[in-house]
CSV table of C-alpha atoms in Angstrom, one decimal:
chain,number,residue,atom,x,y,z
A,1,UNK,CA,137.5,6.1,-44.0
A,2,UNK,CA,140.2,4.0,-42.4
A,3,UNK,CA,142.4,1.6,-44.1
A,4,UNK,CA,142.1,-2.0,-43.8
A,5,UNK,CA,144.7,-4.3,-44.6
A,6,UNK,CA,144.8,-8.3,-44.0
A,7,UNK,CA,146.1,-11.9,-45.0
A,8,UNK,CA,143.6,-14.3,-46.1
A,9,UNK,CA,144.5,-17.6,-46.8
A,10,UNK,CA,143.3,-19.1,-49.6
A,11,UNK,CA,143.0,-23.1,-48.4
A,12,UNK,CA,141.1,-26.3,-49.0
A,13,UNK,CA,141.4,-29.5,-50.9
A,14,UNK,CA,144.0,-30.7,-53.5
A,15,UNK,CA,142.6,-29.3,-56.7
A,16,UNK,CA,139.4,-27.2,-55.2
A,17,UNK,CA,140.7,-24.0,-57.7
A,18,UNK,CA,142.7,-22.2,-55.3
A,19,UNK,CA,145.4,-20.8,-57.9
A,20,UNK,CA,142.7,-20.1,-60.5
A,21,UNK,CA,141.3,-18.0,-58.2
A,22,UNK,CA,143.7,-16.2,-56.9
A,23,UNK,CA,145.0,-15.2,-60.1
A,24,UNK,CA,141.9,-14.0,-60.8
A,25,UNK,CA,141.6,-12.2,-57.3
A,26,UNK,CA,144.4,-10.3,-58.1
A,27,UNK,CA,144.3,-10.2,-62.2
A,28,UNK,CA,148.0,-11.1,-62.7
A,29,UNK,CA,148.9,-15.3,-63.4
A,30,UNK,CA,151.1,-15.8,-60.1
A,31,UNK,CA,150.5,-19.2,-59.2
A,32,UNK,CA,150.8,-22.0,-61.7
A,33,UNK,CA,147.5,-23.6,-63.0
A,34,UNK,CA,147.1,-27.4,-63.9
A,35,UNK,CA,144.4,-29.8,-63.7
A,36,UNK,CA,146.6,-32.2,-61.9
A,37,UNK,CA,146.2,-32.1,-58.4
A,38,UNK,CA,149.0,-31.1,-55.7
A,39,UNK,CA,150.5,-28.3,-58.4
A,40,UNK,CA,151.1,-25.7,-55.5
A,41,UNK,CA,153.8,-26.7,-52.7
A,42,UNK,CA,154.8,-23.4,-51.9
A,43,UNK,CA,152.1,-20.7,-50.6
A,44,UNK,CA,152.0,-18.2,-53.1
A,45,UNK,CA,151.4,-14.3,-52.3
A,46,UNK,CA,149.1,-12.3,-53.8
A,47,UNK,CA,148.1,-8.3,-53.3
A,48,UNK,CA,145.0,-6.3,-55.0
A,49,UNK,CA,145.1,-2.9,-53.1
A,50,UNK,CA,141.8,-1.4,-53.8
A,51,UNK,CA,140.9,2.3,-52.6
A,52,UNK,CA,141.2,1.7,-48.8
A,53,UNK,CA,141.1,-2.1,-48.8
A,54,UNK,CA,144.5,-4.2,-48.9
A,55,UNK,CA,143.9,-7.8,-49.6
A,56,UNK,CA,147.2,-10.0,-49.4
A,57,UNK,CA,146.1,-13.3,-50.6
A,58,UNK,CA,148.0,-16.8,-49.8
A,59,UNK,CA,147.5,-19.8,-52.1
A,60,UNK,CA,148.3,-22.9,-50.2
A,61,UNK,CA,149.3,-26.3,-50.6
A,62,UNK,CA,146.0,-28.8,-50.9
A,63,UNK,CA,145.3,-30.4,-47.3
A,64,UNK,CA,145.9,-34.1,-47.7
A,65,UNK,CA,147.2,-36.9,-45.8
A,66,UNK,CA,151.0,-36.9,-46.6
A,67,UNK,CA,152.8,-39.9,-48.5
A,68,UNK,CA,156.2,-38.7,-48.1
A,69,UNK,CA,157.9,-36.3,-46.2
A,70,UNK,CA,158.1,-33.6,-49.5
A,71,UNK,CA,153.9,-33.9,-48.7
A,72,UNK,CA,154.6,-33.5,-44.9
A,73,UNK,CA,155.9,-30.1,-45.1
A,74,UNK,CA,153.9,-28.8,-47.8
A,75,UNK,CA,150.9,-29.6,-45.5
A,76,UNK,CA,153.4,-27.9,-42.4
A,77,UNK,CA,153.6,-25.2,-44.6
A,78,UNK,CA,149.8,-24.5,-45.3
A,79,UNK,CA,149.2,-25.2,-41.3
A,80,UNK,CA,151.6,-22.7,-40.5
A,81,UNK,CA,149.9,-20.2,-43.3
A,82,UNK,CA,146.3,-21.1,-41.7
A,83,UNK,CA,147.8,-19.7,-38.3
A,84,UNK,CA,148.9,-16.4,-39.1
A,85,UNK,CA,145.9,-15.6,-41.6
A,86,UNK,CA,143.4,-13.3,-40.9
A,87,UNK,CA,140.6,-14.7,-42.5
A,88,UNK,CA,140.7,-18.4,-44.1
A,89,UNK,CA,138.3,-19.0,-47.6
A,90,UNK,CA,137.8,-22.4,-47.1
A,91,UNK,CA,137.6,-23.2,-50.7
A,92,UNK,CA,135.6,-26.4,-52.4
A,93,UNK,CA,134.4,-27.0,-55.8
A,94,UNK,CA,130.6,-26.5,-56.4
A,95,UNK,CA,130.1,-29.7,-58.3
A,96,UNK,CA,130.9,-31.5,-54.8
A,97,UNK,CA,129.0,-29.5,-52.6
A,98,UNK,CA,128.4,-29.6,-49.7
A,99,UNK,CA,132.0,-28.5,-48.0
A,100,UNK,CA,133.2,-30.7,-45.3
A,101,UNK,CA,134.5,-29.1,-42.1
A,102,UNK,CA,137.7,-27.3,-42.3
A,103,UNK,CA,139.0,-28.5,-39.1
A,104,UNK,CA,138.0,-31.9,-40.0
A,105,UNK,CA,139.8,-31.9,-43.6
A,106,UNK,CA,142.7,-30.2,-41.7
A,107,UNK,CA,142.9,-32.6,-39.0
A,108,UNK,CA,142.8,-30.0,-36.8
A,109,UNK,CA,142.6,-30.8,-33.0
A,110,UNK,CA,141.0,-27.5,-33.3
A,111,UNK,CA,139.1,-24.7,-34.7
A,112,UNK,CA,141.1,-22.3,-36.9
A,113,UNK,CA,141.7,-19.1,-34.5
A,114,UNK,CA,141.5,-16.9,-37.9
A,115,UNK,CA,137.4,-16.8,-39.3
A,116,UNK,CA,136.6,-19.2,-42.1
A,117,UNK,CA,134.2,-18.2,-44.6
A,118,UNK,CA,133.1,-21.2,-47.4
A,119,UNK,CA,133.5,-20.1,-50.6
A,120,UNK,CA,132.8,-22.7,-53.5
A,121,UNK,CA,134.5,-22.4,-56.4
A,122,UNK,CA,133.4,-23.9,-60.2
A,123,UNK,CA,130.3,-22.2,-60.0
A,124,UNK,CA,129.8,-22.5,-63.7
A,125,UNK,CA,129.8,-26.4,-63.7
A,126,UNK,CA,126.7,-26.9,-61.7
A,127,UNK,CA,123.0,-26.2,-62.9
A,128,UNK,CA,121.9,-22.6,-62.5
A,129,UNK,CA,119.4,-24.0,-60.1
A,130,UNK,CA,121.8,-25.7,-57.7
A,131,UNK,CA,124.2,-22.4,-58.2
A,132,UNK,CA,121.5,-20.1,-56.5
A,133,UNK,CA,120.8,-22.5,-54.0
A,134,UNK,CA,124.8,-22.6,-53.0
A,135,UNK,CA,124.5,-18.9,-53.3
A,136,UNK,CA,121.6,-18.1,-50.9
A,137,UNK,CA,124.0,-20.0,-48.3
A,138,UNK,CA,127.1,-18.8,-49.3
A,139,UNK,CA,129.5,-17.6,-52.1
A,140,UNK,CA,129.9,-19.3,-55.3
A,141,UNK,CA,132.5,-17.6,-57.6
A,142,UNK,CA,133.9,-18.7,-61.3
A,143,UNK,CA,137.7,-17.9,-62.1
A,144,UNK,CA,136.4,-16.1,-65.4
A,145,UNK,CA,133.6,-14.2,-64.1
A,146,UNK,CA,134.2,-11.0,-63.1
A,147,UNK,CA,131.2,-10.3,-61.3
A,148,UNK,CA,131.6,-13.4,-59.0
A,149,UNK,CA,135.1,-12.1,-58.2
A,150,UNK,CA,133.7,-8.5,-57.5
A,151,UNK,CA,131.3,-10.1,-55.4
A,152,UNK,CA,133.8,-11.9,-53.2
A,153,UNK,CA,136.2,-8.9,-52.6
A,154,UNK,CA,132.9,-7.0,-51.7
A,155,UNK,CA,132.3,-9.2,-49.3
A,156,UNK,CA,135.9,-9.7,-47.9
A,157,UNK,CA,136.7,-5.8,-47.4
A,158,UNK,CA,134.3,-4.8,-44.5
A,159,UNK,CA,136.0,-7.9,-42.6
A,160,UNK,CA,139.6,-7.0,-42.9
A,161,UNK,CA,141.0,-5.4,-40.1
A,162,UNK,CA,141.7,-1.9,-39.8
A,163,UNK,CA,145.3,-1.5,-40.3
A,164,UNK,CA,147.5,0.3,-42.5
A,165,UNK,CA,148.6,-0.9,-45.9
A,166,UNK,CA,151.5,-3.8,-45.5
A,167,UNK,CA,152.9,-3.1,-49.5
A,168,UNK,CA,153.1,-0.8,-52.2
A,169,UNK,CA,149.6,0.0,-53.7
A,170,UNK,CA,150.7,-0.8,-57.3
A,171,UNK,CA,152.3,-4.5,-56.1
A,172,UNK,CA,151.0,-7.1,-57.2
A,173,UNK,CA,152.8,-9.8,-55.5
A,174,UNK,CA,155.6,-10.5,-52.3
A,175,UNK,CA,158.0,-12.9,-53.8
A,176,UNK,CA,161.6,-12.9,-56.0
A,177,UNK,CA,161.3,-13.1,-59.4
A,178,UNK,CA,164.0,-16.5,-58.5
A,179,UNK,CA,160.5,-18.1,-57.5
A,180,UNK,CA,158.7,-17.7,-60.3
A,181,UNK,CA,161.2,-18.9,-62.5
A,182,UNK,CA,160.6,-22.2,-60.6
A,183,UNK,CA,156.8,-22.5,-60.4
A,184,UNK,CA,157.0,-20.9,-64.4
A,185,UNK,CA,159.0,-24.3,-65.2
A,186,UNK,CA,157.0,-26.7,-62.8
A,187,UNK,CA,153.6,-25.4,-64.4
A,188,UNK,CA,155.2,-26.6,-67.4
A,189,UNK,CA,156.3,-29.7,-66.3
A,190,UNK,CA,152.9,-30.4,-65.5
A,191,UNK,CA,151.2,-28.7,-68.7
A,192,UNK,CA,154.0,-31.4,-70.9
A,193,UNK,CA,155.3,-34.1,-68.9
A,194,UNK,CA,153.1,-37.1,-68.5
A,195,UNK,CA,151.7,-39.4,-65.5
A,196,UNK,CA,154.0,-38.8,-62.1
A,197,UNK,CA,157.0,-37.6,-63.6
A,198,UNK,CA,156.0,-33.5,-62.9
A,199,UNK,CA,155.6,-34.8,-59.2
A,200,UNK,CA,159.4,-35.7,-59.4
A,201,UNK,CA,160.5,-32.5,-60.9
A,202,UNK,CA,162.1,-30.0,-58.9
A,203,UNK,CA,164.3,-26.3,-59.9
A,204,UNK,CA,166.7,-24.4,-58.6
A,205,UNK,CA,168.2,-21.0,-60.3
A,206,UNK,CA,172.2,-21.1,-60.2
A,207,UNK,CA,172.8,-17.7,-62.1
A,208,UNK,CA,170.2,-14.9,-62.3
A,209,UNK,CA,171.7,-12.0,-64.5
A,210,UNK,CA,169.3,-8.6,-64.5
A,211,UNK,CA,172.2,-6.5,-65.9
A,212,UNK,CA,172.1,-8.4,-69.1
A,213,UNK,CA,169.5,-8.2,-72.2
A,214,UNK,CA,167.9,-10.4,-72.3
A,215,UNK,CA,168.1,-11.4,-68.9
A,216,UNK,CA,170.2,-14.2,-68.1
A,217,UNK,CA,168.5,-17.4,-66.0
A,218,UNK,CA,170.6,-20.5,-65.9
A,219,UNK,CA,168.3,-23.2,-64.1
A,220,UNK,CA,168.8,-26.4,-62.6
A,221,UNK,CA,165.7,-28.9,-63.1
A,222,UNK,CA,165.7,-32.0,-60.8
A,223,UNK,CA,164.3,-35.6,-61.8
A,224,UNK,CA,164.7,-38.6,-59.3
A,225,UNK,CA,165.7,-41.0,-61.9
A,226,UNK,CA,167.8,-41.3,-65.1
A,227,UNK,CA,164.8,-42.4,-67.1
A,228,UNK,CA,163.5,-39.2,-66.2
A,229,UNK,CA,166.0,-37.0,-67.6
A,230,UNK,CA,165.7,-38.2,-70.7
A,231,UNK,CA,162.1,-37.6,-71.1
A,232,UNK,CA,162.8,-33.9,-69.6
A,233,UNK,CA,165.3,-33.6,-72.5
A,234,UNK,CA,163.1,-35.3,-75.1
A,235,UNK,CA,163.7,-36.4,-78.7
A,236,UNK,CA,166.3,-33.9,-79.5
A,237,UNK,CA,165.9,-32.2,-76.9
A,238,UNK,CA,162.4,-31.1,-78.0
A,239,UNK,CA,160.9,-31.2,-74.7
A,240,UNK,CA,163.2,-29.4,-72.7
A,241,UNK,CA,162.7,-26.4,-75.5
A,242,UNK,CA,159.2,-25.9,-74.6
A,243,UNK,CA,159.1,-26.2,-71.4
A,244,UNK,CA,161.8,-23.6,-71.5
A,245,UNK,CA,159.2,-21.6,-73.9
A,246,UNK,CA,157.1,-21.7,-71.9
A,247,UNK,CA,158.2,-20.6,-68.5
A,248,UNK,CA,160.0,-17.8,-70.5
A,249,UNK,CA,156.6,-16.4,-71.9
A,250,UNK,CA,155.5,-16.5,-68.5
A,251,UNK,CA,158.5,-14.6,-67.0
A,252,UNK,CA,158.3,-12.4,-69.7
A,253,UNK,CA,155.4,-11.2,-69.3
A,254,UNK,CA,155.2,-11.0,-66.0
A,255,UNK,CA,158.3,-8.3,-65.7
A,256,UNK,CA,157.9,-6.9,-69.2
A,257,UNK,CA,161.5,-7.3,-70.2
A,258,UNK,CA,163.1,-10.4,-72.7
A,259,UNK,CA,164.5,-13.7,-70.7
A,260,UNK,CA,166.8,-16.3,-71.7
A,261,UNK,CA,166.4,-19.0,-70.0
A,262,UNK,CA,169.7,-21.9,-70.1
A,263,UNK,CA,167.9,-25.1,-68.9
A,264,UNK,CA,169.9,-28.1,-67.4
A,265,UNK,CA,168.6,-31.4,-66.1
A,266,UNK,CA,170.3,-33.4,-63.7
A,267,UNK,CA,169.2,-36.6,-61.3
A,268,UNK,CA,168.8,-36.2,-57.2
A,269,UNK,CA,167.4,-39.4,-56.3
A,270,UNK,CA,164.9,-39.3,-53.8
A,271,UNK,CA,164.8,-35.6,-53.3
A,272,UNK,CA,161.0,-35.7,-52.4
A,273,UNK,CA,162.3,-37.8,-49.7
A,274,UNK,CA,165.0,-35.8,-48.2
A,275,UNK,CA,165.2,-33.7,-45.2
A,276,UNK,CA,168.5,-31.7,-47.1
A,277,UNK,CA,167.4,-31.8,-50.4
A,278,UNK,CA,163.9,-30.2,-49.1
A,279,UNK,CA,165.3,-27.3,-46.8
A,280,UNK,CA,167.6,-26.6,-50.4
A,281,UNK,CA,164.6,-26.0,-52.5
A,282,UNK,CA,162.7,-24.0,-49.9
A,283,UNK,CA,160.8,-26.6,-47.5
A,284,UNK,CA,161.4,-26.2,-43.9
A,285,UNK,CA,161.8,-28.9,-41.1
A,286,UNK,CA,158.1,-29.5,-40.4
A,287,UNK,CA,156.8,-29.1,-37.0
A,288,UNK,CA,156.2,-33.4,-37.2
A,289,UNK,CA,159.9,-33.7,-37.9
A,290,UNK,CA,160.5,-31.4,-35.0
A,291,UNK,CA,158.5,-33.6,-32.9
């Protein structure tokens, strides 16, 4: 048989379950989880190579109307994803069925060139009756169900194009371990930092030492005001500890070796605001800036 290999965007709403379900997708926690909305802001890659299917899997920002120009390219860079994709799973929680339009929640001008297949996620919070009526329409998966996942990749691989395999067969993911540090100590940020203070935190890795054991990772973390840092820190600098624990289990066991993580906090005000301070941590000029 011949291989098939393609990118599939994984897009919809702020908090539809996108990163729950590509972990899931691809059995490996790659993107960081959190019941807030907005958690992603960079796409995050995904691979499950299985027999003669490749599937490379993009989690992308929620599509939302921006507030501030941090917003503006996160939504620029899930556009951009949307474009290149293959296929798009237009993802929307069960419990708020039905889906509106893709193009529409996009503000698109027009129709995705890639095909959009609905797929609702949360299955398990509706009524088995309103589950099989979803499913007789369309899919309807659950993070923790294997079968639902099974299901979905079963229904993805005949539409892949037929193509040649992209990466490795035992990979299980695209980016530097440098970006996981960063989403490992945002995920925190959200899992222990209260009200809109994780939406003002921000990381960047200054020293990244393999040759060492444990592993060396001086970071970096970002608030916009001084009030902030402190809370980072914590009483006695009990909440900067576990957010460092934290990420550091995370990194840990996602490469198998031991990490040290050395955890600094400083103030940038208004980063989320600013076109430098954006491109620094990884956000490119949008095409609106461009404009």
């Amino acid at each position: 048989m011949p291989r098939r290999s393609g990118h599939i965007a994984l897009a919809g709403a702020p908090n539809a379950g996108k990163s729950s379900l590509l972990n899931a997708l691809v059995g490996s926690h790659l993107a960081i989880v959190s019941p807030k909305a907005q958690a992603t802001r960079i796409p995050v890659t995904g691979l499950l190579t299985d027999g003669d299917a490749q599937f490379v899997f993009h989690d992308l920002p929620g599509l939302l109307d921006p507030a501030y120009l941090l917003q503006t390219r996160m939504r620029d860079l899930a556009l951009r994803a949307m474009e290149r994709a293959d296929m798009i799973l237009h993802l929307h929680p069960a419990p708020d069925a039905p889906a509106p339009d893709l193009a529409t929640l996009a503000r698109l001008e027009a129709p995705p060139r890639a095909r959009v297949i609905p797929v609702y996620t949360k299955g398990d919070l509706v009524p088995p009756a309103e589950r099989a009526r979803l499913e007789a329409a369309s899919i309807v998966t659950v993070a923790e169900e294997p079968a639902s996942i099974a299901r979905l990749l079963a229904r993805l691989a005949p539409l892949l194009p037929e193509r040649e395999f992209e990466f490795d067969a035992d990979d299980v993911g695209t980016q530097p371990l440098r970006f996981f540090v960063v989403e490992y100590l945002r995920e925190a940020a959200f899992e222990l930092l209260q009200d809109e203070l994780p939406y003002s935190f921000a990381a960047e890795v200054e020293e990244f030492r393999e040759d060492k054991s444990p592993v060396y990772i001086r970071v970096t973390m970002f608030v916009e005001r001084e009030s902030q840092k402190g809370m980072v820190i914590g009483r006695g600098g009990a909440t900067i500890r576990a957010i460092g624990t934290h990420a550091r289990g995370r990194l840990e066991e996602l490469t198998g070796a031991p990490v040290y993580l050395d955890l600094w906090v400083k103030v940038l005000p208004r980063w989320r605001q600013s076109p430098t301070a954006l491109t620094r941590f990884g956000f490119p000029v949008s095409d609106m800036e461009k404009a």
